[in-house]
PDB file of C-alpha atoms in Angstrom:
ATOM      1  CA  MET A  38       1.467  11.309  18.292  1.00  0.00           C
ATOM      2  CA  LYS A  39       1.738   7.522  17.982  1.00  0.00           C
ATOM      3  CA  VAL A  40       2.645   6.510  14.433  1.00  0.00           C
ATOM      4  CA  VAL A  41       2.815   3.212  12.539  1.00  0.00           C
ATOM      5  CA  PHE A  42       4.368   2.902   9.091  1.00  0.00           C
ATOM      6  CA  LEU A  43       3.115  -0.020   7.016  1.00  0.00           C
ATOM      7  CA  ASP A  44       4.337  -1.414   3.737  1.00  0.00           C
ATOM      8  CA  ARG A  45       1.536  -2.344   1.349  1.00  0.00           C
ATOM      9  CA  ASP A  46       2.389  -5.539  -0.537  1.00  0.00           C
ATOM     10  CA  GLY A  47       2.728  -8.501   1.811  1.00  0.00           C
ATOM     11  CA  VAL A  48       1.568  -6.512   4.849  1.00  0.00           C
ATOM     12  CA  ILE A  49      -1.853  -5.150   3.876  1.00  0.00           C
ATOM     13  CA  ASN A  50      -2.504  -7.094   0.691  1.00  0.00           C
ATOM     14  CA  GLN A  51      -1.389 -10.371  -0.823  1.00  0.00           C
ATOM     15  CA  PHE A  52       2.038 -10.018  -2.400  1.00  0.00           C
ATOM     16  CA  PRO A  53       2.147 -11.566  -5.866  1.00  0.00           C
ATOM     17  CA  GLY A  54       5.904 -12.238  -5.608  1.00  0.00           C
ATOM     18  CA  ASN A  55       8.307 -13.443  -8.309  1.00  0.00           C
ATOM     19  CA  GLY A  56       8.760  -9.946  -9.739  1.00  0.00           C
ATOM     20  CA  ASN A  57       5.022  -9.568 -10.274  1.00  0.00           C
ATOM     21  CA  TYR A  58       2.985  -6.532  -9.294  1.00  0.00           C
ATOM     22  CA  VAL A  59      -0.589  -5.748  -8.329  1.00  0.00           C
ATOM     23  CA  THR A  60      -1.429  -3.932 -11.560  1.00  0.00           C
ATOM     24  CA  ARG A  61      -5.237  -3.832 -11.388  1.00  0.00           C
ATOM     25  CA  CYS A  62      -7.896  -3.448  -8.726  1.00  0.00           C
ATOM     26  CA  LYS A  63      -9.164  -6.975  -9.304  1.00  0.00           C
ATOM     27  CA  ASN A  64      -5.724  -8.291  -8.265  1.00  0.00           C
ATOM     28  CA  PHE A  65      -5.707  -6.407  -4.944  1.00  0.00           C
ATOM     29  CA  HIS A  66      -6.766  -8.709  -2.088  1.00  0.00           C
ATOM     30  CA  PHE A  67      -6.427  -7.886   1.601  1.00  0.00           C
ATOM     31  CA  LEU A  68      -4.434 -10.340   3.678  1.00  0.00           C
ATOM     32  CA  PRO A  69      -6.467 -12.175   6.312  1.00  0.00           C
ATOM     33  CA  GLY A  70      -6.428 -10.135   9.516  1.00  0.00           C
ATOM     34  CA  ALA A  71      -4.991  -6.988   7.912  1.00  0.00           C
ATOM     35  CA  LEU A  72      -8.202  -4.969   8.105  1.00  0.00           C
ATOM     36  CA  ASP A  73      -8.811  -6.048  11.706  1.00  0.00           C
ATOM     37  CA  ALA A  74      -5.260  -5.031  12.659  1.00  0.00           C
ATOM     38  CA  ILE A  75      -5.614  -1.635  10.972  1.00  0.00           C
ATOM     39  CA  LYS A  76      -8.946  -1.071  12.726  1.00  0.00           C
ATOM     40  CA  GLU A  77      -7.410  -2.042  16.072  1.00  0.00           C
ATOM     41  CA  LEU A  78      -4.423   0.263  15.663  1.00  0.00           C
ATOM     42  CA  SER A  79      -6.663   3.129  14.520  1.00  0.00           C
ATOM     43  CA  GLY A  80      -8.922   2.568  17.512  1.00  0.00           C
ATOM     44  CA  ARG A  81      -5.961   2.775  19.870  1.00  0.00           C
ATOM     45  CA  GLY A  82      -5.065   6.219  18.575  1.00  0.00           C
ATOM     46  CA  TYR A  83      -2.267   5.342  16.180  1.00  0.00           C
ATOM     47  CA  GLU A  84      -1.791   7.361  13.010  1.00  0.00           C
ATOM     48  CA  LEU A  85      -1.191   4.896  10.168  1.00  0.00           C
ATOM     49  CA  PHE A  86       0.869   5.652   7.090  1.00  0.00           C
ATOM     50  CA  VAL A  87       1.528   3.379   4.125  1.00  0.00           C
ATOM     51  CA  ILE A  88       4.963   3.560   2.516  1.00  0.00           C
ATOM     52  CA  SER A  89       5.602   1.410  -0.515  1.00  0.00           C
ATOM     53  CA  ASN A  90       7.855   1.024  -3.523  1.00  0.00           C
ATOM     54  CA  GLN A  91       5.793   0.572  -6.678  1.00  0.00           C
ATOM     55  CA  ALA A  92       8.489   0.209  -9.337  1.00  0.00           C
ATOM     56  CA  GLY A  93       5.994  -1.352 -11.747  1.00  0.00           C
ATOM     57  CA  VAL A  94       4.924   2.185 -12.628  1.00  0.00           C
ATOM     58  CA  GLY A  95       8.524   3.182 -13.343  1.00  0.00           C
ATOM     59  CA  LYS A  96       8.931   0.059 -15.472  1.00  0.00           C
ATOM     60  CA  GLY A  97       5.827   0.919 -17.488  1.00  0.00           C
ATOM     61  CA  LEU A  98       3.924  -2.189 -16.346  1.00  0.00           C
ATOM     62  CA  PHE A  99       1.011  -0.084 -15.118  1.00  0.00           C
ATOM     63  CA  THR A 100       0.168   3.596 -14.894  1.00  0.00           C
ATOM     64  CA  GLN A 101       0.009   6.103 -12.077  1.00  0.00           C
ATOM     65  CA  LYS A 102      -3.742   6.225 -12.712  1.00  0.00           C
ATOM     66  CA  LYS A 103      -4.013   2.460 -12.081  1.00  0.00           C
ATOM     67  CA  LEU A 104      -1.933   2.829  -8.911  1.00  0.00           C
ATOM     68  CA  ASP A 105      -4.275   5.595  -7.750  1.00  0.00           C
ATOM     69  CA  GLN A 106      -7.298   3.344  -8.409  1.00  0.00           C
ATOM     70  CA  ILE A 107      -5.734   0.487  -6.425  1.00  0.00           C
ATOM     71  CA  THR A 108      -4.922   2.901  -3.594  1.00  0.00           C
ATOM     72  CA  HIS A 109      -8.509   4.168  -3.579  1.00  0.00           C
ATOM     73  CA  LYS A 110      -9.777   0.575  -3.336  1.00  0.00           C
ATOM     74  CA  MET A 111      -7.433  -0.076  -0.399  1.00  0.00           C
ATOM     75  CA  LEU A 112      -8.474   3.090   1.444  1.00  0.00           C
ATOM     76  CA  ARG A 113     -12.167   2.408   0.821  1.00  0.00           C
ATOM     77  CA  GLY A 114     -11.808  -1.125   2.219  1.00  0.00           C
ATOM     78  CA  VAL A 115      -9.959   0.137   5.284  1.00  0.00           C
ATOM     79  CA  LYS A 116     -12.615   2.796   5.934  1.00  0.00           C
ATOM     80  CA  GLN A 117     -15.461   0.297   5.518  1.00  0.00           C
ATOM     81  CA  ALA A 118     -13.749  -1.958   8.074  1.00  0.00           C
ATOM     82  CA  GLY A 119     -13.589   0.900  10.584  1.00  0.00           C
ATOM     83  CA  GLY A 120      -9.906   1.744  10.206  1.00  0.00           C
ATOM     84  CA  LYS A 121      -8.093   4.822   8.978  1.00  0.00           C
ATOM     85  CA  ILE A 122      -4.915   5.355   7.010  1.00  0.00           C
ATOM     86  CA  ARG A 123      -3.786   8.951   7.311  1.00  0.00           C
ATOM     87  CA  LYS A 124      -1.611   9.095   4.192  1.00  0.00           C
ATOM     88  CA  VAL A 125      -0.100   6.864   1.505  1.00  0.00           C
ATOM     89  CA  TYR A 126       3.371   7.490   0.095  1.00  0.00           C
ATOM     90  CA  TYR A 127       4.788   5.673  -2.922  1.00  0.00           C
ATOM     91  CA  SER A 128       8.038   5.697  -4.806  1.00  0.00           C
ATOM     92  CA  THR A 129       7.392   4.672  -8.392  1.00  0.00           C
ATOM     93  CA  SER A 130      11.085   4.723  -9.304  1.00  0.00           C
ATOM     94  CA  ARG A 131      12.818   1.588 -10.516  1.00  0.00           C
ATOM     95  CA  SER A 132      15.149  -0.098  -8.038  1.00  0.00           C
ATOM     96  CA  ASP A 133      18.118   0.627 -10.321  1.00  0.00           C
ATOM     97  CA  SER A 134      17.309   4.353 -10.573  1.00  0.00           C
ATOM     98  CA  GLY A 135      19.354   5.445  -7.573  1.00  0.00           C
ATOM     99  CA  CYS A 136      16.329   7.396  -6.347  1.00  0.00           C
ATOM    100  CA  GLU A 137      16.701   8.392  -2.696  1.00  0.00           C
ATOM    101  CA  PHE A 138      12.947   8.306  -2.122  1.00  0.00           C
ATOM    102  CA  ARG A 139      12.644   4.520  -2.345  1.00  0.00           C
ATOM    103  CA  LYS A 140      12.195   2.817   0.989  1.00  0.00           C
ATOM    104  CA  PRO A 141      14.963   0.398   1.965  1.00  0.00           C
TER     105      PRO A 141
END
């Protein structure tokens, strides 16, 4: 199995930066070329996984439900473009939590 792990913010979608988060669907925008790259990798037989820290949930800036809605929008866009993401994994813990599930 050929596998690719992708971060979300700044790799698939525009990263708001400066400690800001994508907190609503209307603020989620694919980066130019991201959908084409995902389609290409999918077409070449790679299994794609998204791994992302989403500490905004842990900070109470948005809810798990909102994160799920944003994720659904991302997956729908990828599918419509002809790509496939096999699974999405998030850590919603704050960076100061000491949680071992956060990606480095």
